[in-house]
XYZ file of C-alpha atoms in Angstrom:
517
model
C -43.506 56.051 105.315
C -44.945 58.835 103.192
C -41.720 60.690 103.185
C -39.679 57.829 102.772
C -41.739 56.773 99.773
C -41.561 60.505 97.838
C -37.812 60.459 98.904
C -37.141 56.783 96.850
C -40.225 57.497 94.445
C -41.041 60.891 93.952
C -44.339 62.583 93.779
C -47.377 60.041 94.885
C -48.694 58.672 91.784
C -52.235 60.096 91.770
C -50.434 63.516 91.099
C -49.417 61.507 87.971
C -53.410 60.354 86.658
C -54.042 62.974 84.240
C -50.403 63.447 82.667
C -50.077 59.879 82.250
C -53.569 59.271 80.684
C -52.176 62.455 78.190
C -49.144 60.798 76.983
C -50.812 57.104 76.795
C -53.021 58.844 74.202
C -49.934 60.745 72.512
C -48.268 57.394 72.596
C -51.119 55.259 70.589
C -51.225 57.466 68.366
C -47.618 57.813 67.241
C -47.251 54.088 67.643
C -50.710 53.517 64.808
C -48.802 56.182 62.605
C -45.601 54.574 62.992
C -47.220 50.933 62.592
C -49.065 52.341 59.258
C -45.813 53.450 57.896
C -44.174 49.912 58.870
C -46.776 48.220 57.343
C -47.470 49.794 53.760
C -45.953 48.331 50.898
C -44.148 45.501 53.513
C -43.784 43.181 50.903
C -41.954 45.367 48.633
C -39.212 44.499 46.553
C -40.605 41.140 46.491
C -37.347 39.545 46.647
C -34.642 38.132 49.515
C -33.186 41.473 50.403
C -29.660 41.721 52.082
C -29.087 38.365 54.754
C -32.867 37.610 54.189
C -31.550 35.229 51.741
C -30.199 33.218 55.148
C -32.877 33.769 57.684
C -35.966 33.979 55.979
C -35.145 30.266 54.448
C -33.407 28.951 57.820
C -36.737 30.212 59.738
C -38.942 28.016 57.191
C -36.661 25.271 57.653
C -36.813 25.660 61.333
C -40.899 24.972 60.700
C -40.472 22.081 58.618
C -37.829 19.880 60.385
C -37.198 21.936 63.593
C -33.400 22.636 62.378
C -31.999 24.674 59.991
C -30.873 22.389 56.479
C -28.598 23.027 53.415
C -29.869 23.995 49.952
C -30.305 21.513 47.684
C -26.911 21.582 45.866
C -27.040 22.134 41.531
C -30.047 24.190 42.147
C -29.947 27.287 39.376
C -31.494 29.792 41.620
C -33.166 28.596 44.997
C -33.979 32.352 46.327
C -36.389 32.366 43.167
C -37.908 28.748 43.934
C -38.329 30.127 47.713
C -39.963 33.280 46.519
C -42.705 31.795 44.515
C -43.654 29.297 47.042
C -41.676 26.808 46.779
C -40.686 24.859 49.815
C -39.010 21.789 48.419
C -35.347 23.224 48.350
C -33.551 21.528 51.084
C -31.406 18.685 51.048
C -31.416 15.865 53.768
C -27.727 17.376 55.676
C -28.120 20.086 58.538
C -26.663 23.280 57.888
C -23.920 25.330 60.280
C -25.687 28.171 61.334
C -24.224 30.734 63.536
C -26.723 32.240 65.237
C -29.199 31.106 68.027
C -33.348 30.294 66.731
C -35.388 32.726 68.484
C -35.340 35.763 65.995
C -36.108 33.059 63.231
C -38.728 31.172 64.716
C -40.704 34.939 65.138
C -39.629 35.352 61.550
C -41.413 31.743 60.604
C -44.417 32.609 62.293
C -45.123 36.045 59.959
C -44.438 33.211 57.099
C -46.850 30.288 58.622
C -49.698 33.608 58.655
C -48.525 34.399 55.077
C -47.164 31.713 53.619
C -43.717 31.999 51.892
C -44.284 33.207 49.067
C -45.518 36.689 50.623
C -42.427 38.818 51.303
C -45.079 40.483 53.715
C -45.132 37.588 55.424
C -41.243 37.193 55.646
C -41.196 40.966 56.957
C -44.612 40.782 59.399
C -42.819 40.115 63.003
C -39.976 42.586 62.340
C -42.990 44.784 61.789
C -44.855 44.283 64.639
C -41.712 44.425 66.726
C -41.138 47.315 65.500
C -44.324 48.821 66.011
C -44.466 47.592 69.468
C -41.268 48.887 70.548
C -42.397 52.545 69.604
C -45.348 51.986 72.122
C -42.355 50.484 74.360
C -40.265 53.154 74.527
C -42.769 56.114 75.092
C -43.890 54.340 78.283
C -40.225 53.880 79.732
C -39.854 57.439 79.020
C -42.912 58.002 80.989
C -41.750 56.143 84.071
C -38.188 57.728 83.964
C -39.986 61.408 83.861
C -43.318 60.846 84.318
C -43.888 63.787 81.718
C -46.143 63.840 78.656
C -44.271 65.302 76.380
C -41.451 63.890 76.640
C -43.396 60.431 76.553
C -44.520 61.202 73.248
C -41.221 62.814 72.168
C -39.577 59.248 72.652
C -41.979 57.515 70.898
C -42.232 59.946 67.714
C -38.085 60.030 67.225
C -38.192 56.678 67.113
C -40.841 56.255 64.978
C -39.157 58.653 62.678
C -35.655 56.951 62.895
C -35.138 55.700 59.174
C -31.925 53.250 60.818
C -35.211 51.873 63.262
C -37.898 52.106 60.235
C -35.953 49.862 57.578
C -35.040 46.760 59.731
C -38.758 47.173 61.105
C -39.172 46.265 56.921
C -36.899 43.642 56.600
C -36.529 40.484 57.903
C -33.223 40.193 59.751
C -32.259 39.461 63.543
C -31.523 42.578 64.992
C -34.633 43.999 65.466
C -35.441 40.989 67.774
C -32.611 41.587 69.540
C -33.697 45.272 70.242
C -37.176 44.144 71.123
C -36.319 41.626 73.605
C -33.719 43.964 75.575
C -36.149 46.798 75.462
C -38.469 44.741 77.214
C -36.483 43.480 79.952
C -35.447 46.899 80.187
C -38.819 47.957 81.079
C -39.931 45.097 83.399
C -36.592 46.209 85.601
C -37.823 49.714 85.741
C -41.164 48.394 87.016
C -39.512 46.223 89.296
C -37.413 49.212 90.204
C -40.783 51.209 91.586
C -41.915 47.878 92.721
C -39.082 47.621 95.050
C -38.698 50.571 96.378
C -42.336 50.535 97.228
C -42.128 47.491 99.082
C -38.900 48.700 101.054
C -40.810 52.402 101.841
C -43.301 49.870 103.610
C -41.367 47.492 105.335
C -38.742 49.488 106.702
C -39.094 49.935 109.910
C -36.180 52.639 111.279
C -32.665 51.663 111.728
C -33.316 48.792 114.066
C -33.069 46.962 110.581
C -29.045 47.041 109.698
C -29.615 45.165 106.209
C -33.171 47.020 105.500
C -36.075 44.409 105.138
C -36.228 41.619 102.496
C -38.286 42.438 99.652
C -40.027 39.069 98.684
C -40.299 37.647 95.640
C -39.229 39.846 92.520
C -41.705 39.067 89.729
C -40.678 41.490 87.405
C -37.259 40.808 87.586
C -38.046 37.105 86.588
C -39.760 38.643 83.981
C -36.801 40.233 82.520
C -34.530 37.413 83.282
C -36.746 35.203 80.345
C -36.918 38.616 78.147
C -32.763 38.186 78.384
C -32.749 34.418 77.621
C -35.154 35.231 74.512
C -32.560 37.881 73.303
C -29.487 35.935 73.804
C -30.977 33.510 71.768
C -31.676 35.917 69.035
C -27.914 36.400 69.023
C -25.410 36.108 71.801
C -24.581 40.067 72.143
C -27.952 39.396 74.475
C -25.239 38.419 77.071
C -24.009 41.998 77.187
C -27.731 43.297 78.351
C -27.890 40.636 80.538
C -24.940 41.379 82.430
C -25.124 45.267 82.329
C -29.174 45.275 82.979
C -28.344 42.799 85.804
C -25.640 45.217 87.693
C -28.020 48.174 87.086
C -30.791 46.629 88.966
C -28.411 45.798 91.515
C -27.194 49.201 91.909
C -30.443 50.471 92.061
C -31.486 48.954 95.387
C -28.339 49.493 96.525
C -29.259 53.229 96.093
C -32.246 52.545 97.880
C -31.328 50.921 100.920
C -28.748 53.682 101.584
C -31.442 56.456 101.080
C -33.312 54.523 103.530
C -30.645 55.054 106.190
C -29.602 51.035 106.742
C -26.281 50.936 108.531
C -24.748 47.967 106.528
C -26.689 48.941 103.085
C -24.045 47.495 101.368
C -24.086 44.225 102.864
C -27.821 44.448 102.554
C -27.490 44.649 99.368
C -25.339 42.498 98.389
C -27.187 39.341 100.805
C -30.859 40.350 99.794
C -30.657 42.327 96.722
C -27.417 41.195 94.964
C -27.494 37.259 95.248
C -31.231 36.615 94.478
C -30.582 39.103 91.211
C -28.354 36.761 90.030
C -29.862 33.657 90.814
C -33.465 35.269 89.631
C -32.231 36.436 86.768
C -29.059 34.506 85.102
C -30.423 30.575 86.139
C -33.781 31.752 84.338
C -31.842 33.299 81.544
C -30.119 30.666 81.071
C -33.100 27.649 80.915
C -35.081 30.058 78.445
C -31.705 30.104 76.068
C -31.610 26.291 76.149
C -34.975 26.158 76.219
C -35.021 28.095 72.360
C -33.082 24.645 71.286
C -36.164 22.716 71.434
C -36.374 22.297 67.806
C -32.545 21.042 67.329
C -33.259 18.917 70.868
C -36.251 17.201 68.989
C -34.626 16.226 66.204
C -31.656 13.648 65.292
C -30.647 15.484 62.107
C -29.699 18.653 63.599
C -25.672 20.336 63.269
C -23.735 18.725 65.227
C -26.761 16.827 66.725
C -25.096 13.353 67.005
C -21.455 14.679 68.038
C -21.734 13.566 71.554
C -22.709 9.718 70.121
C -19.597 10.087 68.029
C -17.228 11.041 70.630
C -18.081 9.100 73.744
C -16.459 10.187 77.411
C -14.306 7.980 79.091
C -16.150 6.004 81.960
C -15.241 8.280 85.228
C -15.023 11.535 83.910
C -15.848 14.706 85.363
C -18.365 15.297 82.536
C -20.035 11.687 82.014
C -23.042 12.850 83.910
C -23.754 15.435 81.609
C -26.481 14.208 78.999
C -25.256 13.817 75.708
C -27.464 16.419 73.703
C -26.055 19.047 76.348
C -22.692 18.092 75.660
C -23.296 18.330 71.565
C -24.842 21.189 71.691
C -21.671 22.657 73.684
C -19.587 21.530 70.367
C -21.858 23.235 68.582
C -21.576 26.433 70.428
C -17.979 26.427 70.533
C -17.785 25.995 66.841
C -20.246 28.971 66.288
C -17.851 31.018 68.637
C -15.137 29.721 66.507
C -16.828 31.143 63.398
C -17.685 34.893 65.300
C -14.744 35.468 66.567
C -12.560 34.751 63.295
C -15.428 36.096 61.325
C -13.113 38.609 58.411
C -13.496 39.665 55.156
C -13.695 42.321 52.668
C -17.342 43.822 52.078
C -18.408 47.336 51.035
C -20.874 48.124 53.693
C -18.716 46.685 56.905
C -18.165 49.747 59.103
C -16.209 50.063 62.599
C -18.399 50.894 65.451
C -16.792 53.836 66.363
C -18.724 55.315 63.360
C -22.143 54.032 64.109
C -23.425 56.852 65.880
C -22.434 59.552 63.377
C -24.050 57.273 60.412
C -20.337 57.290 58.636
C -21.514 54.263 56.756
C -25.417 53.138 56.755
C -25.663 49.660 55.851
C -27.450 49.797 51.759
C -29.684 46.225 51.811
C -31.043 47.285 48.024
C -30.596 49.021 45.102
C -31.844 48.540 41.600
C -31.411 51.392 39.087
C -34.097 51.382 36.510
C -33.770 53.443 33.100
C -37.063 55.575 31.482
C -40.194 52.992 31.202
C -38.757 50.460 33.893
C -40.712 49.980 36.930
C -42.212 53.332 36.421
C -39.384 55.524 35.745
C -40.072 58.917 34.034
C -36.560 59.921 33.698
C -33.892 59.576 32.059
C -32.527 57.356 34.578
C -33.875 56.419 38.176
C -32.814 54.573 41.396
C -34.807 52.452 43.910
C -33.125 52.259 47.292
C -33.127 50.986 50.738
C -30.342 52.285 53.210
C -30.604 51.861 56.986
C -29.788 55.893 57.212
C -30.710 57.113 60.704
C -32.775 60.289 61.025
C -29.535 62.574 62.226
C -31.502 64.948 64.394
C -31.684 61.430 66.520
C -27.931 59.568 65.810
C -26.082 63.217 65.675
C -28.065 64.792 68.465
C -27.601 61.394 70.931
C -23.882 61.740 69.821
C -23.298 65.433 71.511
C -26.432 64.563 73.724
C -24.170 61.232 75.226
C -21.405 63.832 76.533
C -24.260 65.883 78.151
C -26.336 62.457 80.113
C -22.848 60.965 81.333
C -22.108 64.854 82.869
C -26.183 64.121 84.300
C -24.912 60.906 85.421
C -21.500 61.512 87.147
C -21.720 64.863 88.309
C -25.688 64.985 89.004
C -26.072 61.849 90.110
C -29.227 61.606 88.151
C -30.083 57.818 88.233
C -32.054 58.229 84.730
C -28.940 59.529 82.752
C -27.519 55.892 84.152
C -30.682 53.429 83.200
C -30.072 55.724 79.771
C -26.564 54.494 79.515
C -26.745 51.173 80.225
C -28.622 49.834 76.814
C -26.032 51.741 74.737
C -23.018 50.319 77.009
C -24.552 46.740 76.486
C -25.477 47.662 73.181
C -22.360 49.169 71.354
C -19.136 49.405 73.645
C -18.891 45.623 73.263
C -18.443 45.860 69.489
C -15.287 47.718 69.889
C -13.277 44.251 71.168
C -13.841 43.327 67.625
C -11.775 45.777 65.861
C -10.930 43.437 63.338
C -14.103 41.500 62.959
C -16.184 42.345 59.930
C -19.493 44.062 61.713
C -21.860 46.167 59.770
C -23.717 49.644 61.373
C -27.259 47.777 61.276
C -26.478 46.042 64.179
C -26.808 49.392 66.083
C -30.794 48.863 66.092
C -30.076 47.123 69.448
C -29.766 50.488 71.290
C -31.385 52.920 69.101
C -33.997 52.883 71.584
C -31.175 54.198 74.279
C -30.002 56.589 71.575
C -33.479 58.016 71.894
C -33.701 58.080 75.589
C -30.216 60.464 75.523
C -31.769 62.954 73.145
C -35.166 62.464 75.250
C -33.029 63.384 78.666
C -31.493 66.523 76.938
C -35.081 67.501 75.501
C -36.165 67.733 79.448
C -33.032 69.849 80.583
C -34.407 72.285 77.407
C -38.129 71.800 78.576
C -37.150 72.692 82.437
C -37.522 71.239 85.764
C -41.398 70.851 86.775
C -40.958 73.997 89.124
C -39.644 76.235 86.515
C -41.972 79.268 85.915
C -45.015 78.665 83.252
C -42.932 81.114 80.384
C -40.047 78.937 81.165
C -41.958 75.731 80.436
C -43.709 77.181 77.374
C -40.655 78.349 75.513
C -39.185 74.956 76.557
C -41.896 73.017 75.132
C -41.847 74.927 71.725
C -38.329 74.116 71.341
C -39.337 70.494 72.149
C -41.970 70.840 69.558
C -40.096 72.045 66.678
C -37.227 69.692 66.879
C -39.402 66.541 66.672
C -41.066 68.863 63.984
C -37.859 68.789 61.867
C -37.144 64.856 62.577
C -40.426 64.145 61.025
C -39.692 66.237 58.143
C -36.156 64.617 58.011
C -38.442 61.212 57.785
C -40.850 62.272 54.984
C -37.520 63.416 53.175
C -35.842 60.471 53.046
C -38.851 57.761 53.229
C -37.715 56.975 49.132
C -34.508 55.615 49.983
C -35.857 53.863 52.725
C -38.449 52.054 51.536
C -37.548 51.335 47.422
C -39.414 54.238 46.090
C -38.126 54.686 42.494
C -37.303 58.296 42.283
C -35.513 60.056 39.614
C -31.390 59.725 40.264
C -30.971 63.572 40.671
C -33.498 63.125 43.581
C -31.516 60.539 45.214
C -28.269 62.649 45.058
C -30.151 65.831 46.901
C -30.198 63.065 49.408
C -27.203 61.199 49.297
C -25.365 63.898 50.951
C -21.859 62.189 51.827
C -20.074 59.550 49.182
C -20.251 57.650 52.140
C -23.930 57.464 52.599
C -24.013 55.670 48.741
């Protein structure tokens, strides 16, 4: 069993102790620095930046009547009502939203803490998401290497990402949708060691064609809510769900043939495949509905009433289906309506294919204040915000990409795979909508993958655990200094990520494209 177990496993984990108590330490502390930086000055500009101006009022509105509602109509200037605390700006009709509740109800509860009039409070959850997800990713780097260093490399590049940093600071969706794929990301890995630790005990020699069953798969329920709770941030969730849920497939697939079972596949497919899917999709799928229980509760919601309106003949196929399911179903397919014909002109929309090489960052503010405005000393200055990614992370995982799927199809390295999957969930999906207008902030969703491929090639550069000490060292040093020069590439460019007003020649030594501005 022993063997068995280091063959699906590796090492035994109490060779592990010490390293791993090293990099929990290196991880807390990059996640408080990263949190600090999150937090200070949250609340400035106080103002609706970007498509706050939608979901920071739709998530109050979600408080007050459990739907989202319109604006009052012949009101002058409702962002500046909402901003000084003033809730009384909805009419009595429900508005057509487009996107699911979950990432606004986690933005209403910074502004129930707060209140809304504190852009802090507008901002707090992406904050703390974003914070969190820095702890997040160090330890998923741990369990794929199981290597300090690399732990805490993981966590520092992405708490040095300015593309990550900004929508930690502003209160839009896609941070939630990162968070809650992340997670289920890292409850499959532990139910990936689960498994296999389970199997290395039950099997009991080739006697067992299939392999044994593995019981109940806790963590894997775990991530099949964590997928509901993103797809009902937004419905690219369905894209994680469906590539997380063949990866965790394929993984005990891998497992049961390492084991030696005859009919592995078969096994697999009878008592790892089929109990994936109904673990994970039905459970997915109750938590997304589930997220409706505002619109559910209310009469007054979009669309709330269609089903009333627009009875079924007596006999049909679909008269046992309640009538709030069945208007909520209109509802979706009018939001897919909207998302799939979604085009128009806009400065800042990008095509995916550029994402990863930061061809256009997304700019969510800019005010340019002359000498004596808002502390200017020059003769002109410019106060910024720009979702630019730290390029020693977006251009390094763009060569590093070519390098993991090399790891992945000629090495068979399973890690360079569980790397993959977030950014093939995460951004080949976007390129079906080639003439949708999409913007490069939605990349957030697999930065944390992005970091995982430059984390992979930092091991190959650190060196296999058996390489000689020198080779480690020099490794190491290299490993060093380049998450040296992404946190100087950070400090850099914190101005024009976080509204600093700086002189205008300052911006430019930073604005190094026309396309960055």
């Amino acid at each position: 069993m022993e063997s068995l177990r280091a063959r699906l496993l590796g090492p035994a984990a109490h060779s592990w102790r010490r390293p791993d108590r090293i990099a929990w330490v290196g991880i807390l502390v990059v996640t408080v620095l990263g949190g600090a930086l999150r937090m200070w000055r949250l609340g400035h500009p106080h103002r609706l930046v970007f498509d706050e101006t939608y979901y920071v009022k739709q998530a109050w509105s979600l408080r007050l009547y459990g739907h989202e509602r319109e604006v009052k109509e012949g009101l002058e200037d409702p962002n500046a009502l909402f901003t000084a605390g003033t809730a009384d700006i909805w009419g009595d009709q429900p508005d057509l939203v487009v996107h699911p509740p979950v990432g606004k109800w986690m933005i209403a509860l910074g502004e129930m803490l707060f209140g809304i009039d504190s852009s802090f409070g507008w901002r707090f959850s992406s904050a703390v998401v974003g914070t969190l997800s820095i702890l997040l990713v160090g330890r998923i780097a741990w369990h794929l290497w199981h290597n300090s260093l690399l732990a805490v490399a993981a966590s520092t590049l992405l708490a040095v990402d300015g593309h990550h940093f900004v929508q930690s600071r502003i209160g839009l969706l896609d941070i939630f949708v990162m968070w809650w794929a992340l997670l289920a990301f890292f409850f499959l890995l532990l139910d990936r060691e689960q498994g296999r630790t389970r199997l290395a005990a039950r099997w009991t020699g080739r006697s067992q064609p299939w392999g044994p069953r593995l019981g109940m798969r806790w963590w894997r329920l775990a991530a099949g809510v964590s997928l509901g709770l993103c797809i009902g941030t937004k419905w690219s969730g369905l894209y994680f769900l469906a590539v997380f849920g063949l990866m965790t497939v394929w993984w005990d697939m891998g497992a049961r043939r390492a084991c030696g079972a005859r009919s592995w596949f078969t096994g697999t497919v009878v008592r790892d495949g089929i109990p994936a899917f109904l673990t994970m999709v039905p459970v997915a799928l109750v938590t997304y509905v589930a997220t409706w229980a505002g619109w559910f509760a209310t009469r007054d919601g979009w669309k709330r009433q269609w089903a009333a309106d627009n009875p079924v003949a007596p006999g049909s196929l679909v008269s046992w289906v309640p009538d709030p399911v069945r208007s909520l179903w209109a509802y979706h397919a009018e939001q897919l309506s909207f998302h799939v014909g979604l085009q128009n002109e806009h400065a800042w929309r990008s095509n995916p294919w550029s994402w990863v090489v930061q061809w256009r960052p997304t700019l969510f503010y800019a005010q340019w204040p002359e000498r004596g405005e808002k502390g200017c000393e020059s003769a002109s200055c410019v106060e910024y915000i720009a979702s630019l990614g730290n390029v020693f992370l977006w251009w390094g995982a763009a060569f590093g990409m070519l390098v993991v799927v090399v790891l992945w199809l000629f090495g068979r390295d399973w890690r360079a795979g569980a790397v993959l999957s977030g950014i093939v969930a995460g951004w080949l999906p976007w390129f079906l909508y080639q003439t949708r207008t999409v913007y490069s902030f939605y990349a957030v969703a697999f930065v944390p993958w992005l970091v995982l491929v430059v984390v992979c090639c930092l091991g190959l550069v650190l060196g296999p655990a058996g390489a000689s000490p020198r080779r480690r060292r020099w490794g190491a040093v290299v490993v060093v200094v380049y998450l040296a020069l992404a946190v100087a590439w950070m400090a850099w460019f914190y101005p024009v990520h976080t509204a600093v007003v700086i002189p205008r020649a300052d911006w430019r030594l930073r604005m190094w494209f026309d396309f960055w501005n």
